[in-house]
XYZ file of C-alpha atoms in Angstrom:
516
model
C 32.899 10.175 9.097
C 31.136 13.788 10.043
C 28.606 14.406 7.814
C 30.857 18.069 6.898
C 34.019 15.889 5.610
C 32.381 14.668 2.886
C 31.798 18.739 1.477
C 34.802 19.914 3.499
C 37.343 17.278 3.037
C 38.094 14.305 0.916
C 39.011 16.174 -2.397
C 42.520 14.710 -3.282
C 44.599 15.313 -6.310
C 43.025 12.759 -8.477
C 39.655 14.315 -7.730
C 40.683 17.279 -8.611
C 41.995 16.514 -11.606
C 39.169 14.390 -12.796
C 36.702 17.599 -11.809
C 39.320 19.303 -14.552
C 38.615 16.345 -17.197
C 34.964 16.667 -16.673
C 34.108 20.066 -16.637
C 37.192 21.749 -18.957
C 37.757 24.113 -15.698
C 39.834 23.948 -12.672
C 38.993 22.076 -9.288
C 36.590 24.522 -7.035
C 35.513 24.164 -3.580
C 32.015 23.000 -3.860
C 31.159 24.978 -0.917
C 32.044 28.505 -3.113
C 28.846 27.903 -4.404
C 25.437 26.461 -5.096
C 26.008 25.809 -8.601
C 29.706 24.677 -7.218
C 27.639 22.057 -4.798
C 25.388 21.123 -7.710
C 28.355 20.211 -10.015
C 30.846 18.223 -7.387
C 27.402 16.275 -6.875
C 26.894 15.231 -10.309
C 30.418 14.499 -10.561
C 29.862 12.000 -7.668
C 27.490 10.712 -9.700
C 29.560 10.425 -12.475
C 31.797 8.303 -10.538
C 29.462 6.099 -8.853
C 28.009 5.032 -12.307
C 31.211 4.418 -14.281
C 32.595 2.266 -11.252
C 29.198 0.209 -11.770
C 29.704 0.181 -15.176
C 33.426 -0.830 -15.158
C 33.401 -3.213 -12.151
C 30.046 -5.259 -13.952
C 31.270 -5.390 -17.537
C 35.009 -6.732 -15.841
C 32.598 -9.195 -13.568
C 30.454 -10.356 -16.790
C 33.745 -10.929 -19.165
C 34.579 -13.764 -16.742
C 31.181 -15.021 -15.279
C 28.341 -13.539 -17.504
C 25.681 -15.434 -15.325
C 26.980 -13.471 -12.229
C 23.983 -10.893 -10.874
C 25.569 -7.656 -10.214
C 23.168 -5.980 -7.612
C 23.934 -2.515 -6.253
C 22.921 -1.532 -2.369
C 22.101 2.711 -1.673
C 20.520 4.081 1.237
C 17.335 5.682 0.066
C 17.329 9.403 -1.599
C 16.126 10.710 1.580
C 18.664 8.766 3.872
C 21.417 10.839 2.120
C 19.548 13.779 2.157
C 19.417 13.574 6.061
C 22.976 14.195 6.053
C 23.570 17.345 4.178
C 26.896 16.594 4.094
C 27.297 15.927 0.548
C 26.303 12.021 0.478
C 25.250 11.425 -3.017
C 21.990 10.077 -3.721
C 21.918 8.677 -7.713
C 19.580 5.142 -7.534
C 17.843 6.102 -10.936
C 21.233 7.315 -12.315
C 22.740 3.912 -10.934
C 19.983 1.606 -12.526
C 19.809 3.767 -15.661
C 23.442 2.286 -16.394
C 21.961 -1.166 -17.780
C 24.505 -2.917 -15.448
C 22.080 -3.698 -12.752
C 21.142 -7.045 -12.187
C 19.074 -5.881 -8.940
C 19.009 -3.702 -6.564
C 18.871 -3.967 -2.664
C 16.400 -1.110 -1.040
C 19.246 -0.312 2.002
C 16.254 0.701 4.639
C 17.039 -0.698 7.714
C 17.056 -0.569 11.720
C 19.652 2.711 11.700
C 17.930 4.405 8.826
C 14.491 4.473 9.954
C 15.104 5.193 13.859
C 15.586 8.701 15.059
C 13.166 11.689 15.272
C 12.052 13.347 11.790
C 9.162 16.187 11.723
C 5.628 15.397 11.414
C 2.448 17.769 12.222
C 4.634 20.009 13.467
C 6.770 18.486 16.043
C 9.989 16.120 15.923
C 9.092 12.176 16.477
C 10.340 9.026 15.940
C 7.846 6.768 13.917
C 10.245 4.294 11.993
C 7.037 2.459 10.466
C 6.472 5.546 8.517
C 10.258 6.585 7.390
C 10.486 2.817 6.444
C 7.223 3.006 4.467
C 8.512 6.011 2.754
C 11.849 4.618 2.095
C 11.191 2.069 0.582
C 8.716 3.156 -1.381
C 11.213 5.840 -2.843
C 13.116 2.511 -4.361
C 9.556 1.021 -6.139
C 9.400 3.866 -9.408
C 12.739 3.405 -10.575
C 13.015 -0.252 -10.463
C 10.115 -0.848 -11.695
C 10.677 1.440 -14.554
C 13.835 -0.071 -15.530
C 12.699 -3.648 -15.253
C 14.986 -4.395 -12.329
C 14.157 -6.861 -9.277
C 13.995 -5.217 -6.167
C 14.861 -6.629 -2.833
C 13.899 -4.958 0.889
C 16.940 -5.112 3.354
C 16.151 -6.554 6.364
C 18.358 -6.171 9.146
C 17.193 -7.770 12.821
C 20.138 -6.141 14.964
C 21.471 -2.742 13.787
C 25.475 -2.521 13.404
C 25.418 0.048 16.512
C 22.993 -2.794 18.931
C 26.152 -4.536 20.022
C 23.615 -7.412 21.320
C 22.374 -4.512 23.488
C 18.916 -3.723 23.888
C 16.912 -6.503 22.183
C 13.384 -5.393 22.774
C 13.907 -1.972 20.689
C 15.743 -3.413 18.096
C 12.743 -6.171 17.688
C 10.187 -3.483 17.124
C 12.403 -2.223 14.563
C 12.430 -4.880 12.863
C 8.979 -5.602 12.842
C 8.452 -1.965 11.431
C 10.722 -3.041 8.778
C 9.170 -5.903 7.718
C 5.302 -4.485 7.522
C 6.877 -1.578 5.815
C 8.394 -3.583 2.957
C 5.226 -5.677 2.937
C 3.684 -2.582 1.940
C 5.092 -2.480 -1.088
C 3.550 -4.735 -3.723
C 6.809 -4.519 -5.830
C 8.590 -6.096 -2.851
C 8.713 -9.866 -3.666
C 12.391 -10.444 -2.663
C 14.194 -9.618 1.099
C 17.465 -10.293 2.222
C 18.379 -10.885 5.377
C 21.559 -9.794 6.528
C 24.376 -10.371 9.452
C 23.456 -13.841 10.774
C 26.672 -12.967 12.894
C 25.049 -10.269 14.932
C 21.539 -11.245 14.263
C 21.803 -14.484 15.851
C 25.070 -14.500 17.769
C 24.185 -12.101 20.487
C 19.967 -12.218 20.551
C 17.629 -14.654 22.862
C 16.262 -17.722 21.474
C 13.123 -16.457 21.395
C 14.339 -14.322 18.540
C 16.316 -16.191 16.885
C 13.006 -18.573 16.413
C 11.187 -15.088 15.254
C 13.949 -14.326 12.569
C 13.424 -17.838 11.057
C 9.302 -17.483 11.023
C 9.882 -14.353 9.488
C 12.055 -16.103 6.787
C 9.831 -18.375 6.335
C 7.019 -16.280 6.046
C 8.401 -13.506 3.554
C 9.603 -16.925 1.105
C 5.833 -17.559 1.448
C 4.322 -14.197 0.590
C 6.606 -13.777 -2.702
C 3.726 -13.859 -5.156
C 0.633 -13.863 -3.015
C -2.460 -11.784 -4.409
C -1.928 -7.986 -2.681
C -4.432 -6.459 -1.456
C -4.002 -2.590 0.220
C -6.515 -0.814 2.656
C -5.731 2.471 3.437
C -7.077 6.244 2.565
C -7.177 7.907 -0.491
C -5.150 5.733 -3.209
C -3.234 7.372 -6.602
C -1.596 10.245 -4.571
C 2.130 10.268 -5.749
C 5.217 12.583 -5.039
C 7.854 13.585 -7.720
C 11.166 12.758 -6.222
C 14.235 13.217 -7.770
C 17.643 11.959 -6.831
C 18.511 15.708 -6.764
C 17.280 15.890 -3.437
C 20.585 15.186 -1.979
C 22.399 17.247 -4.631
C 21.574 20.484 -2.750
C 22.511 22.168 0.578
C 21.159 24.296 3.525
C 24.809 25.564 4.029
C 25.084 29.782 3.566
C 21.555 29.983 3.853
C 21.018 28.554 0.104
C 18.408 26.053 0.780
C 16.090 24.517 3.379
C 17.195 21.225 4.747
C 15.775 18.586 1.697
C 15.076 15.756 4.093
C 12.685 18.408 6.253
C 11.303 19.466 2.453
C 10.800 15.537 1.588
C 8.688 15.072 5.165
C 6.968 18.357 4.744
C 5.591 16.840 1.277
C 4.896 13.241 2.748
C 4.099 12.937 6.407
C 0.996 14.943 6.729
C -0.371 12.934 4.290
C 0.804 9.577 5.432
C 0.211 10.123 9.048
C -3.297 10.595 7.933
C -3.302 6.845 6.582
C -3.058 8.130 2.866
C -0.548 5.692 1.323
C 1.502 8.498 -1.091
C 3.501 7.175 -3.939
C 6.789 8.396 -5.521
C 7.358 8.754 -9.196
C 11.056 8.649 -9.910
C 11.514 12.372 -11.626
C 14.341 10.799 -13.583
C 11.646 8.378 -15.375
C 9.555 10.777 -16.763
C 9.933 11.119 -20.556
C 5.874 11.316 -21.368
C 2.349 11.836 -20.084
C 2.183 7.845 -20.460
C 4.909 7.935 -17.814
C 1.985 9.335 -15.221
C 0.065 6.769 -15.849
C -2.178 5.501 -12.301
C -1.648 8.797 -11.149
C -4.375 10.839 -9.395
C -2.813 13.609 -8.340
C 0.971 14.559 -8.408
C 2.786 16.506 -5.920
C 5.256 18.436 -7.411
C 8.025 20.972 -5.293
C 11.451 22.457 -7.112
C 12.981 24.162 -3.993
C 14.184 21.055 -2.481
C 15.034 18.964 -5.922
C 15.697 19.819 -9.742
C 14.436 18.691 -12.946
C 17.539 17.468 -15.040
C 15.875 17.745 -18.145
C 13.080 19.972 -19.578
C 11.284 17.165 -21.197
C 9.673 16.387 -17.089
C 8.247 19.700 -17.580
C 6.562 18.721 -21.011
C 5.853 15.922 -19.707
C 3.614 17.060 -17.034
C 2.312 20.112 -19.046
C 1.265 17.411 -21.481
C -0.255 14.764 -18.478
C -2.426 17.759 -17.124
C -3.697 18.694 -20.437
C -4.703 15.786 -20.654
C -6.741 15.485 -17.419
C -4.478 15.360 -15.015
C -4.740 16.940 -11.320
C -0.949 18.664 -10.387
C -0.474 20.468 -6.878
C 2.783 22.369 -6.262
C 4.293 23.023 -2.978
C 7.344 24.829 -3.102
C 9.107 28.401 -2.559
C 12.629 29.981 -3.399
C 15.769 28.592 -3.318
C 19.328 29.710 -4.517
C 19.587 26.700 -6.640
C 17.171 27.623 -8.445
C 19.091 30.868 -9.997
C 22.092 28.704 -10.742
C 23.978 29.553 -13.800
C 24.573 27.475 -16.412
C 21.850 24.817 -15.833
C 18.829 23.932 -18.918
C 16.355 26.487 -17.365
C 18.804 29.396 -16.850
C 17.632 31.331 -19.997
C 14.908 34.137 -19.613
C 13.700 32.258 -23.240
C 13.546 28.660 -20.965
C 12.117 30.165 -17.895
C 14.544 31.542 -16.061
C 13.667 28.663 -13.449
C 12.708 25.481 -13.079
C 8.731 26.270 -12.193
C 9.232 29.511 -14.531
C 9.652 26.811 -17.133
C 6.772 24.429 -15.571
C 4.771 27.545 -15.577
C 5.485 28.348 -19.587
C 4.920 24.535 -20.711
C 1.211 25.128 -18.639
C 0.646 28.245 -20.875
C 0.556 30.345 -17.115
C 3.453 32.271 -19.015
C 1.875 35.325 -16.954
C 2.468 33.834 -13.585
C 5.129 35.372 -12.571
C 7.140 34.301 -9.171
C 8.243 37.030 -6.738
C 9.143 37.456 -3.209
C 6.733 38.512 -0.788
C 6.691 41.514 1.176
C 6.711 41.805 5.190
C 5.792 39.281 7.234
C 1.766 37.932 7.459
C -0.704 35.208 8.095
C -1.749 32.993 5.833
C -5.756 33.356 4.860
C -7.868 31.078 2.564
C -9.800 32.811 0.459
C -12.253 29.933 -0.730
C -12.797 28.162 2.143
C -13.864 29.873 5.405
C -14.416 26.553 7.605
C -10.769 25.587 6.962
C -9.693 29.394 7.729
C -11.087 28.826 11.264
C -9.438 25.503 11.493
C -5.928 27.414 10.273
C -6.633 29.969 12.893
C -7.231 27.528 15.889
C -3.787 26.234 15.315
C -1.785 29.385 15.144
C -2.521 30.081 11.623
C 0.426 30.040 9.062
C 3.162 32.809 8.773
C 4.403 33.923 5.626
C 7.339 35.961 5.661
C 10.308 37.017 3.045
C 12.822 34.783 4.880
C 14.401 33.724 1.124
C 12.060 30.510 1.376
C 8.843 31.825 1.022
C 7.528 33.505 -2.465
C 4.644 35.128 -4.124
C 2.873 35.039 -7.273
C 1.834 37.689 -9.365
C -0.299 37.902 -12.321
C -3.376 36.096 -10.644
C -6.929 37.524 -10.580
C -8.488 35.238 -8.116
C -6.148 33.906 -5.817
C -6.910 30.700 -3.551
C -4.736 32.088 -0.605
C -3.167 34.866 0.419
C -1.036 36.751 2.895
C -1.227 40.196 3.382
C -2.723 41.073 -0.201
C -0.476 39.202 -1.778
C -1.220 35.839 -3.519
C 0.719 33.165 -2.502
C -1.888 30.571 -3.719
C -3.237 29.747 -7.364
C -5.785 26.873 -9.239
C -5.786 27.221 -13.052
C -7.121 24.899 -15.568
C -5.227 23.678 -18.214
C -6.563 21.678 -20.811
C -8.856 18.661 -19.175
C -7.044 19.257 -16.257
C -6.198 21.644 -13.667
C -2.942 23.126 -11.265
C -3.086 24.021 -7.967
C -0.053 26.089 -6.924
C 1.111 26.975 -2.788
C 4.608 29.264 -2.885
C 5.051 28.374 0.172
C 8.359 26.562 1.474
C 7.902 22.765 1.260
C 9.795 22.406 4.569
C 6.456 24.583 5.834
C 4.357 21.395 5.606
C 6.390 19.697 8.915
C 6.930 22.599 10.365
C 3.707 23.255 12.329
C 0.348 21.493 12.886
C -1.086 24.378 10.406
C 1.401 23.328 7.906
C 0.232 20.203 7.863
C -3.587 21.046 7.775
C -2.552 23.101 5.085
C -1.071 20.339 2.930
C -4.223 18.264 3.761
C -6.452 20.645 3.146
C -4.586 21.564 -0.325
C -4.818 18.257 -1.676
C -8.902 18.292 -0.648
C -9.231 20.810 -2.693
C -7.056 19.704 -5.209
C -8.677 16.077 -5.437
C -12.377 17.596 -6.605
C -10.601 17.825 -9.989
C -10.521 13.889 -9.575
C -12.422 10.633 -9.577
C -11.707 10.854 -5.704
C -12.638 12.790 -2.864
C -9.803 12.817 0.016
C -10.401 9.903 2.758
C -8.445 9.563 5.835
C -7.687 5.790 7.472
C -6.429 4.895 11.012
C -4.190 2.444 9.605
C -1.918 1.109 6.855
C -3.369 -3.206 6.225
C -2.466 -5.024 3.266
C -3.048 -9.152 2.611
C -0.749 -11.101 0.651
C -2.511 -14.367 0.446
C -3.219 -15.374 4.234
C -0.283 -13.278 5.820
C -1.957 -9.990 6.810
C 0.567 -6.807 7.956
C -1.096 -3.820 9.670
C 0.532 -0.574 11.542
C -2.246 1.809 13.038
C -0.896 5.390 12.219
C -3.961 7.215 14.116
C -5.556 5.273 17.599
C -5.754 1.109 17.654
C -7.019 -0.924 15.123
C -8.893 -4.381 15.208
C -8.898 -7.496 12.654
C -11.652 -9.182 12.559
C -11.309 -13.469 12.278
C -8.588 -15.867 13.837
C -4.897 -15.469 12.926
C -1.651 -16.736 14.058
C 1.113 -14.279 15.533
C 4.108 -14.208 13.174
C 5.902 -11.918 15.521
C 5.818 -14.122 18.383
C 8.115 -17.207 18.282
C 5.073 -19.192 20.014
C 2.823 -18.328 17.394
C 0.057 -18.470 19.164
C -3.186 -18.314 17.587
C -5.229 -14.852 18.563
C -8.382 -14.105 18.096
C -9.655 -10.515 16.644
C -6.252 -8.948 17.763
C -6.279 -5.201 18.407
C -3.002 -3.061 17.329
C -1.806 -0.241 18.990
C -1.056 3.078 17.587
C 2.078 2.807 15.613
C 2.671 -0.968 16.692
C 3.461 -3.500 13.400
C 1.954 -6.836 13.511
C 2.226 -9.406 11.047
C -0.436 -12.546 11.263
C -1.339 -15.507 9.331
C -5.070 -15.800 8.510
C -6.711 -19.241 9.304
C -9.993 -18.225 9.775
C -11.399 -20.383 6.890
C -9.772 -23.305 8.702
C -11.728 -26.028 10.198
């Protein structure tokens, strides 16, 4: 199906007429508008969870002891598309129905170029990493096991190309391993799997079996940069479009806010947006990246929440510019008396009531007012352009910005409580756009982190132990274990001695260095 039939087509009478049920008003095109978009998406919604709902309470009348486990791509995945695939996993496991749920990150979803410091690139460790990890919140939150898909020959390999689809499936597997919630894996399609791959590989799937039955449990143990860094992600990210100009594509906003970070070996977190009822909600959070032009709050009580986290010590940085969907009628925050917007509202729970957000004017670089080092590093890159282009905004009402652009502040810190904001109007989709984007993110959460227990510290690579079994990926140059291990991902698993890793390469070992 093209991405566009699923906004352009597909409405049929009984859609329409449950959009009439729903809403009290006739069926409209949900490309007439953004709050039209906004409203067939939570409708999808609507659907997906009373199908769960109906379908599991049928299942459990006849065979209570049946598991019902549900299967989404990640929010992201959908949000690729901007199409109108619905993304809903917090709405999905919110129903109470949900026996499990199945993290659907696989060979297809993580290959393909995505931007990252500033240039297009395929790196399926990291979009497999970040998948995944968009899955861990929400599960965890509502008590629900979570399993990693695993999928060793994509549904588009017909038993072509072995040696790609191998390293994709060793990026799969270290990126589950990566998260400690992942205890579970299933392994799917023995048909294609095994059918049509060498021997050699079909002896590598079954180690690889074996070794992820073995790991469920193990003590975890991460080494990586800078830990506590976590992103606010909503399932609204694929509730919005960049069609008419209303919106910058979400998936480039979602990178923007992630890669730079992650390709610098900091291993960044997602708190489910949906899950936040209370400060206690932050909890093990050092510093929370927050953006509203590329996802919505659904409630207001997020923005108490976090008004009342940061009062209470905690560190917030916001990345984020205009959007249309942020002026849509009808929603919590439309009211001058709520905000207007969704960070107008952010801004009034903070008491920063006087910040007001505006749209700058004419077109000009970027320039750090507290920093001057970093300015020069800005400037040998390009420097950063800030232009009205609808995406970009301004704030007024500050009396010593952080960073501005053309006399205009498009940067803010304010302390709030025991804790402190630091605000960037710029789009969030600026962060992947350029190699100064993504200093700028970098350098924004340096200077946001002071506020912290931790300074900002870079690694070369993403390790973590589980017991003996030891998963690596090197996201900047090679990296080297130290000690005697045997190769998981080779079907002769051979025993190695102080292996070295290439840049981007996965590599999963058993440790028997304390064996005689």
């Amino acid at each position: 199906v093209e991405p566009e039939m699923l906004r352009r087509g597909l409405y049929g009478g009984t859609y329409k007429q449950l959009w009439q049920d729903y809403y009290g008003t006739p069926w409209v095109d949900p490309l007439s508008s953004p709050e039209t978009v906004f409203r067939s998406q939570r409708l999808n919604i609507y659907t997906h969870t009373r199908a769960i709902e109906t379908y599991a309470d049928a299942i459990a009348s006849v065979s209570p002891n049946i598991e019902f486990n549900v299967a989404p791509h990640s929010t992201v995945a959908y949000s690729q598309y901007d199409g109108g695939i619905t993304g809903g996993i917090h709405h999905m496991l919110a129903t109470g129905r949900v026996g499990s749920v199945t993290a659907q990150v696989w060979s297809n979803t993580i290959m393909g170029a995505f931007p990252c410091n500033g240039s297009s690139r395929e790196y399926p460790f990291l979009r497999g990493y970040l998948g995944y990890g968009s899955f861990v919140d929400a599960a965890r939150y509502h008590g629900i096991p979570l399993y990693a898909l695993d999928d060793a020959m994509s549904d588009t390999a017909n038993g072509l190309n072995e040696p790609y689809w191998r390293t994709l499936n060793h990026d799969q597997i270290v990126a589950s391993l990566m998260q400690s919630d992942v205890n579970r894996w299933q392994f799917i399609y023995p048909d294609r799997s095994f059918t049509n791959v060498s021997d050699r590989y079909r002896t590598e799937q079954t180690n690889i079996h074996r070794a992820a039955l073995d790991v469920a449990g193990k003590a975890y143990r991460f080494t990586g940069g800078t830990p506590g860094i976590a992103l606010l992600l909503s399932d609204t990210l694929s509730w919005q479009t960049g069609e008419n100009g209303w919106a910058r594509n979400a998936a480039e906003c979602y990178y923007g806010l992630t890669t730079p970070l992650a390709a610098d070996g900091i291993p960044v977190r997602q708190k489910a947006m949906e899950c936040i009822a209370s400060a206690d909600d932050l909890e093990g959070v050092t510093l929370l990246l927050v953006s509203y032009d590329c996802m919505k709050p659904l409630s207001e009580k997020v923005n108490i929440a976090l008004a009342d986290w940061v009062r209470g010590g905690g560190t917030l940085l916001y990345l984020g510019g205009h959007d249309a969907f942020e002026h849509m009628d009808g929603e919590w925050w439309s009211s001058r008396e709520r905000g207007s917007t969704p960070l107008g509202n952010l801004l009034m729970h903070l008491g920063l009531e006087d910040v007001s957000v505006t749209a700058p004017e004419g077109a000009s670089l970027l320039e750090w007012t507290a920093l001057s080092s970093f300015q020069d590093e800005l400037d040998s890159l390009g420097g950063m352009l800030v232009q009205p282009d609808g995406f970009q905004a301004a704030f007024d009402g500050i009396d010593t910005p952080l960073l501005t652009a053309g006399g205009q502040t498009v940067g803010f810190e304010a302390a709030v409580g025991q804790g402190h904001v630091v605000a960037c109007s710029l789009s969030s989709a600026s962060y992947s756009d350029s190699k100064a984007g993504a200093a700028l993110l970098r350098q924004l959460t340096r200077h946001a982190l002071q506020y912290t227990n931790y300074s900002y510290v870079s690694a070369n690579a993403f390790t973590v132990r589980r017991g003996n079994y030891v998963a690596v990926n090197p996201v900047r140059g090679e990296a080297t274990l130290e000690g005697t291990f045997v190769d998981i991902f080779d079907s002769r698993l051979p025993v190695v001695v102080n292996p070295v890793i290439a840049e981007g390469e996965s590599a999963l070992y058993y440790d028997i260095s304390a064996a005689d």
